[in-house]
């Protein structure tokens, strides 16, 4: 049985992934702001370093898989810079800090949670995406605060998907047997899309979000994909961005591959 680390494990997709993996007999180390094994604030470099140290100690230095679910949505009143710090830097810096523990496993798998907003939301600020991919957190946070959370959200998730595609094929990762992949969920019914702190006007707009399947996704449906991407059935997946959105991307981008 494997040892997996899940950030954002206290709620939504992270909590559902924990449930699914534990039901499969695996050990899960959760990381979140509270209500799980490791309490850490992934919006700061110090919080990320503390999370990596605590996870390394708890896992005995060997991590078979890491799932980065921790994130802030754009529908509550969150500054755009903070959203960037958690969604992008909180994920890539933790993956990087845990690389030694992932290398010690026999074929580790990393899954980050991107979003279908990367292809369906217009007006993604490109300078924000490139600042993230350059690793310039101060500049990315500055731009995020300037543009606000609504455009910063798909920018954070596009940068995350592109980071996975860029890094996955490098010898430092795949040469060490570590597979990096991303999931791009559509609208999933979690506190991020139906919590009490959402802006009521923006929350209402979600009712018009096109989902050909006819309903929002459930967290356990994304957890099933997480389980697959961590497990032995997905060994050919390397640098993939897997959309799980009930058909939204296909409907809105009929001509694109
Ligand atoms: P959620 O709000 O239920 O869970 C997010 C978790 O992240 C929470 O437990 C929260 O405490 C944690 N978190 C936030 N800031 C943190 C910080 N600074 N440090 C540590 N943990 C922090 O939301 P969810 O819907 O389960 O979202 C999980 C991931 O899926 C997010 O990255 C989100 O952007 C992504 N996503 C969600 C949807 C959706 O429709 N729900 C769609 C696409 C992508």
PDB file of C-alpha atoms and ligand atoms in Angstrom:
ATOM      1  CA  UNK A   1       0.000   0.000   0.000  1.00  0.00           C
ATOM      2  CA  UNK A   2       1.175   3.507  -0.790  1.00  0.00           C
ATOM      3  CA  UNK A   3       1.709   6.744   1.125  1.00  0.00           C
ATOM      4  CA  UNK A   4       0.026   9.707  -0.510  1.00  0.00           C
ATOM      5  CA  UNK A   5       0.041  13.403   0.403  1.00  0.00           C
ATOM      6  CA  UNK A   6      -3.010  15.555  -0.321  1.00  0.00           C
ATOM      7  CA  UNK A   7      -3.078  19.329   0.089  1.00  0.00           C
ATOM      8  CA  UNK A   8      -6.472  20.905   0.657  1.00  0.00           C
ATOM      9  CA  UNK A   9      -7.434  17.611   2.307  1.00  0.00           C
ATOM     10  CA  UNK A  10      -9.909  19.213   4.720  1.00  0.00           C
ATOM     11  CA  UNK A  11     -12.576  20.021   2.136  1.00  0.00           C
ATOM     12  CA  UNK A  12     -14.129  19.324  -1.264  1.00  0.00           C
ATOM     13  CA  UNK A  13     -12.032  17.456  -3.835  1.00  0.00           C
ATOM     14  CA  UNK A  14      -9.122  16.961  -1.425  1.00  0.00           C
ATOM     15  CA  UNK A  15     -11.356  15.437   1.268  1.00  0.00           C
ATOM     16  CA  UNK A  16     -13.064  13.176  -1.299  1.00  0.00           C
ATOM     17  CA  UNK A  17      -9.664  12.059  -2.612  1.00  0.00           C
ATOM     18  CA  UNK A  18      -8.567  11.232   0.912  1.00  0.00           C
ATOM     19  CA  UNK A  19     -11.700   9.150   1.439  1.00  0.00           C
ATOM     20  CA  UNK A  20     -11.224   7.249  -1.841  1.00  0.00           C
ATOM     21  CA  UNK A  21      -7.544   6.525  -1.262  1.00  0.00           C
ATOM     22  CA  UNK A  22      -8.037   5.461   2.358  1.00  0.00           C
ATOM     23  CA  UNK A  23     -10.874   3.171   1.268  1.00  0.00           C
ATOM     24  CA  UNK A  24      -8.307   1.562  -1.053  1.00  0.00           C
ATOM     25  CA  UNK A  25      -6.070   0.843   1.948  1.00  0.00           C
ATOM     26  CA  UNK A  26      -3.526   3.610   1.374  1.00  0.00           C
ATOM     27  CA  UNK A  27      -2.026   5.943   3.961  1.00  0.00           C
ATOM     28  CA  UNK A  28      -2.869   9.610   3.412  1.00  0.00           C
ATOM     29  CA  UNK A  29      -1.110  12.610   4.917  1.00  0.00           C
ATOM     30  CA  UNK A  30      -3.351  15.647   4.642  1.00  0.00           C
ATOM     31  CA  UNK A  31      -2.080  19.227   4.499  1.00  0.00           C
ATOM     32  CA  UNK A  32      -4.416  22.184   5.004  1.00  0.00           C
ATOM     33  CA  UNK A  33      -4.995  25.318   7.060  1.00  0.00           C
ATOM     34  CA  UNK A  34      -6.492  23.076   9.758  1.00  0.00           C
ATOM     35  CA  UNK A  35      -8.662  19.993  10.427  1.00  0.00           C
ATOM     36  CA  UNK A  36      -6.164  17.505   9.000  1.00  0.00           C
ATOM     37  CA  UNK A  37      -2.729  15.966   9.755  1.00  0.00           C
ATOM     38  CA  UNK A  38      -0.373  18.808   8.847  1.00  0.00           C
ATOM     39  CA  UNK A  39      -1.451  22.396   9.435  1.00  0.00           C
ATOM     40  CA  UNK A  40       0.321  24.762   7.052  1.00  0.00           C
ATOM     41  CA  UNK A  41      -0.390  27.938   5.122  1.00  0.00           C
ATOM     42  CA  UNK A  42       0.693  27.273   1.545  1.00  0.00           C
ATOM     43  CA  UNK A  43       0.392  30.956   0.601  1.00  0.00           C
ATOM     44  CA  UNK A  44       3.845  31.665   2.103  1.00  0.00           C
ATOM     45  CA  UNK A  45       7.329  30.269   1.423  1.00  0.00           C
ATOM     46  CA  UNK A  46       7.692  29.521   5.149  1.00  0.00           C
ATOM     47  CA  UNK A  47       4.394  27.640   5.237  1.00  0.00           C
ATOM     48  CA  UNK A  48       5.371  25.564   2.203  1.00  0.00           C
ATOM     49  CA  UNK A  49       8.761  24.713   3.722  1.00  0.00           C
ATOM     50  CA  UNK A  50       7.125  23.773   7.034  1.00  0.00           C
ATOM     51  CA  UNK A  51       4.600  21.563   5.196  1.00  0.00           C
ATOM     52  CA  UNK A  52       7.375  19.785   3.282  1.00  0.00           C
ATOM     53  CA  UNK A  53       9.367  19.205   6.488  1.00  0.00           C
ATOM     54  CA  UNK A  54       6.352  17.844   8.395  1.00  0.00           C
ATOM     55  CA  UNK A  55       5.317  15.585   5.501  1.00  0.00           C
ATOM     56  CA  UNK A  56       8.849  14.250   5.108  1.00  0.00           C
ATOM     57  CA  UNK A  57       8.980  13.405   8.798  1.00  0.00           C
ATOM     58  CA  UNK A  58       5.556  11.747   8.877  1.00  0.00           C
ATOM     59  CA  UNK A  59       6.169   9.736   5.703  1.00  0.00           C
ATOM     60  CA  UNK A  60       9.595   8.514   6.776  1.00  0.00           C
ATOM     61  CA  UNK A  61      11.033  10.312   3.765  1.00  0.00           C
ATOM     62  CA  UNK A  62       9.242   8.291   1.076  1.00  0.00           C
ATOM     63  CA  UNK A  63       6.161   9.675  -0.704  1.00  0.00           C
ATOM     64  CA  UNK A  64       4.497   7.591  -3.438  1.00  0.00           C
ATOM     65  CA  UNK A  65       2.198  10.326  -4.634  1.00  0.00           C
ATOM     66  CA  UNK A  66       1.274  13.962  -4.086  1.00  0.00           C
ATOM     67  CA  UNK A  67      -2.073  15.559  -4.946  1.00  0.00           C
ATOM     68  CA  UNK A  68      -2.195  19.356  -4.912  1.00  0.00           C
ATOM     69  CA  UNK A  69      -5.819  20.349  -4.263  1.00  0.00           C
ATOM     70  CA  UNK A  70      -5.339  23.366  -1.979  1.00  0.00           C
ATOM     71  CA  UNK A  71      -6.731  26.408  -3.698  1.00  0.00           C
ATOM     72  CA  UNK A  72      -8.764  29.572  -3.488  1.00  0.00           C
ATOM     73  CA  UNK A  73     -11.691  30.256  -5.808  1.00  0.00           C
ATOM     74  CA  UNK A  74     -12.543  33.529  -7.507  1.00  0.00           C
ATOM     75  CA  UNK A  75     -16.153  33.785  -6.321  1.00  0.00           C
ATOM     76  CA  UNK A  76     -15.377  34.834  -2.754  1.00  0.00           C
ATOM     77  CA  UNK A  77     -13.705  38.085  -1.799  1.00  0.00           C
ATOM     78  CA  UNK A  78     -10.089  36.968  -2.063  1.00  0.00           C
ATOM     79  CA  UNK A  79      -7.267  39.267  -3.250  1.00  0.00           C
ATOM     80  CA  UNK A  80      -5.922  38.118  -6.621  1.00  0.00           C
ATOM     81  CA  UNK A  81      -2.339  38.030  -5.338  1.00  0.00           C
ATOM     82  CA  UNK A  82      -3.197  35.696  -2.464  1.00  0.00           C
ATOM     83  CA  UNK A  83      -5.028  33.415  -4.893  1.00  0.00           C
ATOM     84  CA  UNK A  84      -1.893  33.229  -7.064  1.00  0.00           C
ATOM     85  CA  UNK A  85       0.305  32.518  -4.027  1.00  0.00           C
ATOM     86  CA  UNK A  86      -1.843  29.546  -2.986  1.00  0.00           C
ATOM     87  CA  UNK A  87      -3.022  28.131  -6.323  1.00  0.00           C
ATOM     88  CA  UNK A  88       0.236  28.306  -8.265  1.00  0.00           C
ATOM     89  CA  UNK A  89       3.222  28.809  -5.932  1.00  0.00           C
ATOM     90  CA  UNK A  90       1.676  26.770  -3.113  1.00  0.00           C
ATOM     91  CA  UNK A  91       1.503  23.820  -5.505  1.00  0.00           C
ATOM     92  CA  UNK A  92       4.731  24.011  -7.521  1.00  0.00           C
ATOM     93  CA  UNK A  93       6.916  24.896  -4.528  1.00  0.00           C
ATOM     94  CA  UNK A  94       5.558  22.006  -2.486  1.00  0.00           C
ATOM     95  CA  UNK A  95       6.018  19.563  -5.378  1.00  0.00           C
ATOM     96  CA  UNK A  96       9.600  20.781  -5.726  1.00  0.00           C
ATOM     97  CA  UNK A  97      10.311  20.636  -1.980  1.00  0.00           C
ATOM     98  CA  UNK A  98       9.009  17.059  -1.821  1.00  0.00           C
ATOM     99  CA  UNK A  99      11.035  15.886  -4.841  1.00  0.00           C
ATOM    100  CA  UNK A 100      13.612  14.024  -2.695  1.00  0.00           C
ATOM    101  CA  UNK A 101      10.835  12.054  -0.956  1.00  0.00           C
ATOM    102  CA  UNK A 102       9.124  11.358  -4.300  1.00  0.00           C
ATOM    103  CA  UNK A 103      12.431  10.166  -5.799  1.00  0.00           C
ATOM    104  CA  UNK A 104      12.806   7.586  -3.030  1.00  0.00           C
ATOM    105  CA  UNK A 105       9.522   5.920  -4.068  1.00  0.00           C
ATOM    106  CA  UNK A 106       9.359   3.346  -6.821  1.00  0.00           C
ATOM    107  CA  UNK A 107       7.668   5.392  -9.560  1.00  0.00           C
ATOM    108  CA  UNK A 108       5.940   8.311  -7.843  1.00  0.00           C
ATOM    109  CA  UNK A 109       2.994  10.225  -9.290  1.00  0.00           C
ATOM    110  CA  UNK A 110       2.089  13.891  -8.811  1.00  0.00           C
ATOM    111  CA  UNK A 111      -1.376  15.201  -9.652  1.00  0.00           C
ATOM    112  CA  UNK A 112      -2.154  18.917  -9.570  1.00  0.00           C
ATOM    113  CA  UNK A 113      -5.670  20.280  -9.855  1.00  0.00           C
ATOM    114  CA  UNK A 114      -5.903  22.801 -12.681  1.00  0.00           C
ATOM    115  CA  UNK A 115      -9.304  23.874 -14.058  1.00  0.00           C
ATOM    116  CA  UNK A 116     -11.384  23.911 -17.217  1.00  0.00           C
ATOM    117  CA  UNK A 117     -11.575  27.694 -16.746  1.00  0.00           C
ATOM    118  CA  UNK A 118      -8.158  27.684 -18.459  1.00  0.00           C
ATOM    119  CA  UNK A 119      -9.834  27.095 -21.810  1.00  0.00           C
ATOM    120  CA  UNK A 120     -13.350  28.375 -21.229  1.00  0.00           C
ATOM    121  CA  UNK A 121     -12.875  31.727 -19.471  1.00  0.00           C
ATOM    122  CA  UNK A 122     -11.928  34.573 -21.831  1.00  0.00           C
ATOM    123  CA  UNK A 123      -9.355  37.273 -21.036  1.00  0.00           C
ATOM    124  CA  UNK A 124      -6.741  35.289 -19.132  1.00  0.00           C
ATOM    125  CA  UNK A 125      -3.908  37.776 -18.348  1.00  0.00           C
ATOM    126  CA  UNK A 126      -0.887  36.356 -20.157  1.00  0.00           C
ATOM    127  CA  UNK A 127       1.645  38.477 -18.254  1.00  0.00           C
ATOM    128  CA  UNK A 128       0.421  36.850 -15.048  1.00  0.00           C
ATOM    129  CA  UNK A 129       0.830  33.361 -16.490  1.00  0.00           C
ATOM    130  CA  UNK A 130       4.384  34.128 -17.652  1.00  0.00           C
ATOM    131  CA  UNK A 131       5.350  35.727 -14.299  1.00  0.00           C
ATOM    132  CA  UNK A 132       4.256  32.485 -12.589  1.00  0.00           C
ATOM    133  CA  UNK A 133       6.172  30.302 -15.029  1.00  0.00           C
ATOM    134  CA  UNK A 134       9.293  32.479 -14.517  1.00  0.00           C
ATOM    135  CA  UNK A 135       8.980  31.768 -10.793  1.00  0.00           C
ATOM    136  CA  UNK A 136       8.661  35.496 -10.024  1.00  0.00           C
ATOM    137  CA  UNK A 137       6.223  35.298  -7.113  1.00  0.00           C
ATOM    138  CA  UNK A 138       6.484  38.977  -6.120  1.00  0.00           C
ATOM    139  CA  UNK A 139       5.596  40.140  -9.641  1.00  0.00           C
ATOM    140  CA  UNK A 140       2.869  37.510 -10.057  1.00  0.00           C
ATOM    141  CA  UNK A 141       1.272  38.523  -6.743  1.00  0.00           C
ATOM    142  CA  UNK A 142       1.481  42.195  -7.774  1.00  0.00           C
ATOM    143  CA  UNK A 143      -0.275  41.483 -11.100  1.00  0.00           C
ATOM    144  CA  UNK A 144      -2.796  39.227  -9.372  1.00  0.00           C
ATOM    145  CA  UNK A 145      -3.764  42.021  -6.980  1.00  0.00           C
ATOM    146  CA  UNK A 146      -4.000  44.455  -9.894  1.00  0.00           C
ATOM    147  CA  UNK A 147      -6.240  42.295 -12.123  1.00  0.00           C
ATOM    148  CA  UNK A 148      -8.283  40.898  -9.165  1.00  0.00           C
ATOM    149  CA  UNK A 149      -9.285  37.306  -8.452  1.00  0.00           C
ATOM    150  CA  UNK A 150     -11.653  36.623 -11.354  1.00  0.00           C
ATOM    151  CA  UNK A 151      -9.011  36.737 -14.128  1.00  0.00           C
ATOM    152  CA  UNK A 152      -6.247  35.660 -11.722  1.00  0.00           C
ATOM    153  CA  UNK A 153      -7.994  32.318 -11.172  1.00  0.00           C
ATOM    154  CA  UNK A 154      -7.725  30.893 -14.720  1.00  0.00           C
ATOM    155  CA  UNK A 155      -4.225  32.419 -14.980  1.00  0.00           C
ATOM    156  CA  UNK A 156      -3.123  30.487 -11.869  1.00  0.00           C
ATOM    157  CA  UNK A 157      -4.580  27.269 -13.266  1.00  0.00           C
ATOM    158  CA  UNK A 158      -3.197  27.780 -16.798  1.00  0.00           C
ATOM    159  CA  UNK A 159       0.269  28.389 -15.353  1.00  0.00           C
ATOM    160  CA  UNK A 160      -0.094  25.219 -13.285  1.00  0.00           C
ATOM    161  CA  UNK A 161      -1.062  23.130 -16.330  1.00  0.00           C
ATOM    162  CA  UNK A 162       1.776  24.584 -18.408  1.00  0.00           C
ATOM    163  CA  UNK A 163       4.247  24.043 -15.559  1.00  0.00           C
ATOM    164  CA  UNK A 164       3.237  20.376 -15.480  1.00  0.00           C
ATOM    165  CA  UNK A 165       3.686  20.032 -19.247  1.00  0.00           C
ATOM    166  CA  UNK A 166       7.046  21.837 -19.177  1.00  0.00           C
ATOM    167  CA  UNK A 167       8.493  19.990 -16.190  1.00  0.00           C
ATOM    168  CA  UNK A 168       6.999  16.515 -16.724  1.00  0.00           C
ATOM    169  CA  UNK A 169       9.289  15.693 -19.636  1.00  0.00           C
ATOM    170  CA  UNK A 170      12.493  16.972 -18.031  1.00  0.00           C
ATOM    171  CA  UNK A 171      15.009  14.352 -16.886  1.00  0.00           C
ATOM    172  CA  UNK A 172      14.865  15.756 -13.332  1.00  0.00           C
ATOM    173  CA  UNK A 173      11.315  14.422 -13.059  1.00  0.00           C
ATOM    174  CA  UNK A 174      10.558  11.608 -15.486  1.00  0.00           C
ATOM    175  CA  UNK A 175      14.213  10.537 -15.380  1.00  0.00           C
ATOM    176  CA  UNK A 176      13.701   9.990 -11.629  1.00  0.00           C
ATOM    177  CA  UNK A 177      10.532   8.009 -12.303  1.00  0.00           C
ATOM    178  CA  UNK A 178       8.230  10.822 -11.138  1.00  0.00           C
ATOM    179  CA  UNK A 179       5.184  11.410 -13.346  1.00  0.00           C
ATOM    180  CA  UNK A 180       3.571  14.861 -13.295  1.00  0.00           C
ATOM    181  CA  UNK A 181      -0.018  15.232 -14.534  1.00  0.00           C
ATOM    182  CA  UNK A 182      -2.923  17.640 -14.094  1.00  0.00           C
ATOM    183  CA  UNK A 183      -6.681  17.311 -13.819  1.00  0.00           C
ATOM    184  CA  UNK A 184      -8.827  20.126 -15.204  1.00  0.00           C
ATOM    185  CA  UNK A 185     -12.228  19.809 -13.512  1.00  0.00           C
ATOM    186  CA  UNK A 186     -15.275  21.687 -14.694  1.00  0.00           C
ATOM    187  CA  UNK A 187     -17.811  22.911 -12.168  1.00  0.00           C
ATOM    188  CA  UNK A 188     -17.723  20.633  -9.126  1.00  0.00           C
ATOM    189  CA  UNK A 189     -20.127  20.921  -6.219  1.00  0.00           C
ATOM    190  CA  UNK A 190     -17.873  21.864  -3.297  1.00  0.00           C
ATOM    191  CA  UNK A 191     -17.672  24.808  -0.833  1.00  0.00           C
ATOM    192  CA  UNK A 192     -15.695  26.632  -3.555  1.00  0.00           C
ATOM    193  CA  UNK A 193     -18.783  26.802  -5.769  1.00  0.00           C
ATOM    194  CA  UNK A 194     -21.585  26.657  -3.212  1.00  0.00           C
ATOM    195  CA  UNK A 195     -20.156  27.938   0.079  1.00  0.00           C
ATOM    196  CA  UNK A 196     -21.709  30.664   2.263  1.00  0.00           C
ATOM    197  CA  UNK A 197     -18.970  33.228   1.586  1.00  0.00           C
ATOM    198  CA  UNK A 198     -19.535  33.459  -2.189  1.00  0.00           C
ATOM    199  CA  UNK A 199     -20.494  36.728  -3.822  1.00  0.00           C
ATOM    200  CA  UNK A 200     -24.250  36.153  -4.374  1.00  0.00           C
ATOM    201  CA  UNK A 201     -24.311  37.705  -7.875  1.00  0.00           C
ATOM    202  CA  UNK A 202     -21.348  35.624  -9.058  1.00  0.00           C
ATOM    203  CA  UNK A 203     -22.754  32.481  -7.435  1.00  0.00           C
ATOM    204  CA  UNK A 204     -26.031  33.038  -9.310  1.00  0.00           C
ATOM    205  CA  UNK A 205     -24.111  33.313 -12.606  1.00  0.00           C
ATOM    206  CA  UNK A 206     -22.858  29.737 -12.094  1.00  0.00           C
ATOM    207  CA  UNK A 207     -26.391  28.496 -12.759  1.00  0.00           C
ATOM    208  CA  UNK A 208     -25.863  29.527 -16.389  1.00  0.00           C
ATOM    209  CA  UNK A 209     -22.521  27.728 -16.756  1.00  0.00           C
ATOM    210  CA  UNK A 210     -22.937  25.278 -19.656  1.00  0.00           C
ATOM    211  CA  UNK A 211     -22.550  21.634 -18.650  1.00  0.00           C
ATOM    212  CA  UNK A 212     -23.831  19.252 -21.363  1.00  0.00           C
ATOM    213  CA  UNK A 213     -24.044  16.459 -18.780  1.00  0.00           C
ATOM    214  CA  UNK A 214     -26.815  18.491 -17.147  1.00  0.00           C
ATOM    215  CA  UNK A 215     -25.423  18.772 -13.628  1.00  0.00           C
ATOM    216  CA  UNK A 216     -22.383  19.805 -11.614  1.00  0.00           C
ATOM    217  CA  UNK A 217     -19.676  17.244 -10.979  1.00  0.00           C
ATOM    218  CA  UNK A 218     -19.291  15.578  -7.604  1.00  0.00           C
ATOM    219  CA  UNK A 219     -15.992  15.629  -5.675  1.00  0.00           C
ATOM    220  CA  UNK A 220     -15.901  11.811  -5.665  1.00  0.00           C
ATOM    221  CA  UNK A 221     -15.892  11.827  -9.480  1.00  0.00           C
ATOM    222  CA  UNK A 222     -12.651  13.835  -9.444  1.00  0.00           C
ATOM    223  CA  UNK A 223     -11.313  11.651  -6.623  1.00  0.00           C
ATOM    224  CA  UNK A 224     -11.774   8.578  -8.851  1.00  0.00           C
ATOM    225  CA  UNK A 225      -9.574  10.231 -11.480  1.00  0.00           C
ATOM    226  CA  UNK A 226      -7.011  11.179  -8.822  1.00  0.00           C
ATOM    227  CA  UNK A 227      -6.894   7.528  -7.720  1.00  0.00           C
ATOM    228  CA  UNK A 228      -6.381   6.410 -11.319  1.00  0.00           C
ATOM    229  CA  UNK A 229      -3.605   8.936 -12.022  1.00  0.00           C
ATOM    230  CA  UNK A 230      -1.771   7.907  -8.843  1.00  0.00           C
ATOM    231  CA  UNK A 231      -2.112   4.222  -9.532  1.00  0.00           C
ATOM    232  CA  UNK A 232      -0.526   1.554 -11.736  1.00  0.00           C
ATOM    233  CA  UNK A 233      -3.140   1.874 -14.522  1.00  0.00           C
ATOM    234  CA  UNK A 234      -1.834   5.307 -15.539  1.00  0.00           C
ATOM    235  CA  UNK A 235       1.870   4.662 -16.031  1.00  0.00           C
ATOM    236  CA  UNK A 236       1.797   6.065 -19.597  1.00  0.00           C
ATOM    237  CA  UNK A 237       0.426   9.418 -18.385  1.00  0.00           C
ATOM    238  CA  UNK A 238       3.218  12.004 -18.277  1.00  0.00           C
ATOM    239  CA  UNK A 239       2.488  15.716 -18.715  1.00  0.00           C
ATOM    240  CA  UNK A 240      -1.197  15.086 -19.446  1.00  0.00           C
ATOM    241  CA  UNK A 241      -3.924  17.577 -18.598  1.00  0.00           C
ATOM    242  CA  UNK A 242      -7.083  15.527 -18.205  1.00  0.00           C
ATOM    243  CA  UNK A 243     -10.374  17.406 -18.499  1.00  0.00           C
ATOM    244  CA  UNK A 244     -13.253  16.104 -16.383  1.00  0.00           C
ATOM    245  CA  UNK A 245     -15.990  18.664 -16.935  1.00  0.00           C
ATOM    246  CA  UNK A 246     -19.198  17.023 -18.115  1.00  0.00           C
ATOM    247  CA  UNK A 247     -18.579  18.271 -21.666  1.00  0.00           C
ATOM    248  CA  UNK A 248     -18.128  22.022 -21.060  1.00  0.00           C
ATOM    249  CA  UNK A 249     -14.806  22.327 -22.901  1.00  0.00           C
ATOM    250  CA  UNK A 250     -15.994  20.226 -25.854  1.00  0.00           C
ATOM    251  CA  UNK A 251     -19.163  22.294 -26.155  1.00  0.00           C
ATOM    252  CA  UNK A 252     -17.468  25.688 -25.968  1.00  0.00           C
ATOM    253  CA  UNK A 253     -14.480  24.807 -28.191  1.00  0.00           C
ATOM    254  CA  UNK A 254     -15.902  22.543 -30.891  1.00  0.00           C
ATOM    255  CA  UNK A 255     -13.106  23.248 -33.396  1.00  0.00           C
ATOM    256  CA  UNK A 256     -10.135  23.019 -31.031  1.00  0.00           C
ATOM    257  CA  UNK A 257      -8.221  19.851 -30.234  1.00  0.00           C
TER     258      UNK A 257
HETATM  259  P1  LIG B   1     -12.578  23.711  -1.337  1.00  0.00           P
HETATM  260  O1  LIG B   1     -12.705  25.157  -1.005  1.00  0.00           O
HETATM  261  O2  LIG B   1     -13.613  22.763  -0.872  1.00  0.00           O
HETATM  262  O3  LIG B   1     -11.148  23.160  -0.866  1.00  0.00           O
HETATM  263  C1  LIG B   1      -9.982  23.931  -0.970  1.00  0.00           C
HETATM  264  C2  LIG B   1      -9.095  23.598   0.216  1.00  0.00           C
HETATM  265  O4  LIG B   1      -7.875  24.363   0.066  1.00  0.00           O
HETATM  266  C3  LIG B   1      -9.704  24.002   1.564  1.00  0.00           C
HETATM  267  O5  LIG B   1      -9.688  22.910   2.460  1.00  0.00           O
HETATM  268  C4  LIG B   1      -8.842  25.135   2.031  1.00  0.00           C
HETATM  269  O6  LIG B   1      -8.700  25.236   3.440  1.00  0.00           O
HETATM  270  C5  LIG B   1      -7.507  24.802   1.352  1.00  0.00           C
HETATM  271  N1  LIG B   1      -6.655  25.987   1.307  1.00  0.00           N
HETATM  272  C6  LIG B   1      -6.998  27.237   0.894  1.00  0.00           C
HETATM  273  N2  LIG B   1      -5.992  28.094   1.110  1.00  0.00           N
HETATM  274  C7  LIG B   1      -4.980  27.374   1.660  1.00  0.00           C
HETATM  275  C8  LIG B   1      -3.693  27.712   2.131  1.00  0.00           C
HETATM  276  N3  LIG B   1      -3.238  28.985   2.106  1.00  0.00           N
HETATM  277  N4  LIG B   1      -2.909  26.733   2.638  1.00  0.00           N
HETATM  278  C9  LIG B   1      -3.373  25.447   2.723  1.00  0.00           C
HETATM  279  N5  LIG B   1      -4.592  25.072   2.292  1.00  0.00           N
HETATM  280  C10 LIG B   1      -5.392  26.029   1.785  1.00  0.00           C
HETATM  281  O7  LIG B   1     -12.472  23.680  -2.922  1.00  0.00           O
HETATM  282  P2  LIG B   1     -12.442  22.471  -3.979  1.00  0.00           P
HETATM  283  O8  LIG B   1     -13.510  22.759  -4.951  1.00  0.00           O
HETATM  284  O9  LIG B   1     -12.341  21.160  -3.333  1.00  0.00           O
HETATM  285  O10 LIG B   1     -11.073  22.823  -4.715  1.00  0.00           O
HETATM  286  C11 LIG B   1      -9.962  21.931  -4.774  1.00  0.00           C
HETATM  287  C12 LIG B   1      -9.108  22.330  -5.967  1.00  0.00           C
HETATM  288  O11 LIG B   1      -9.852  22.113  -7.167  1.00  0.00           O
HETATM  289  C13 LIG B   1      -8.741  23.818  -5.972  1.00  0.00           C
HETATM  290  O12 LIG B   1      -7.407  23.966  -6.392  1.00  0.00           O
HETATM  291  C14 LIG B   1      -9.688  24.402  -7.002  1.00  0.00           C
HETATM  292  O13 LIG B   1      -9.178  25.571  -7.596  1.00  0.00           O
HETATM  293  C15 LIG B   1      -9.799  23.258  -7.971  1.00  0.00           C
HETATM  294  N6  LIG B   1     -10.989  23.308  -8.811  1.00  0.00           N
HETATM  295  C16 LIG B   1     -12.239  23.318  -8.247  1.00  0.00           C
HETATM  296  C17 LIG B   1     -13.359  23.373  -9.067  1.00  0.00           C
HETATM  297  C18 LIG B   1     -14.754  23.413  -8.535  1.00  0.00           C
HETATM  298  O14 LIG B   1     -15.685  23.655  -9.325  1.00  0.00           O
HETATM  299  N7  LIG B   1     -14.982  23.177  -7.260  1.00  0.00           N
HETATM  300  C19 LIG B   1     -13.193  23.401 -10.471  1.00  0.00           C
HETATM  301  C20 LIG B   1     -11.908  23.380 -10.998  1.00  0.00           C
HETATM  302  C21 LIG B   1     -10.813  23.313 -10.160  1.00  0.00           C
END
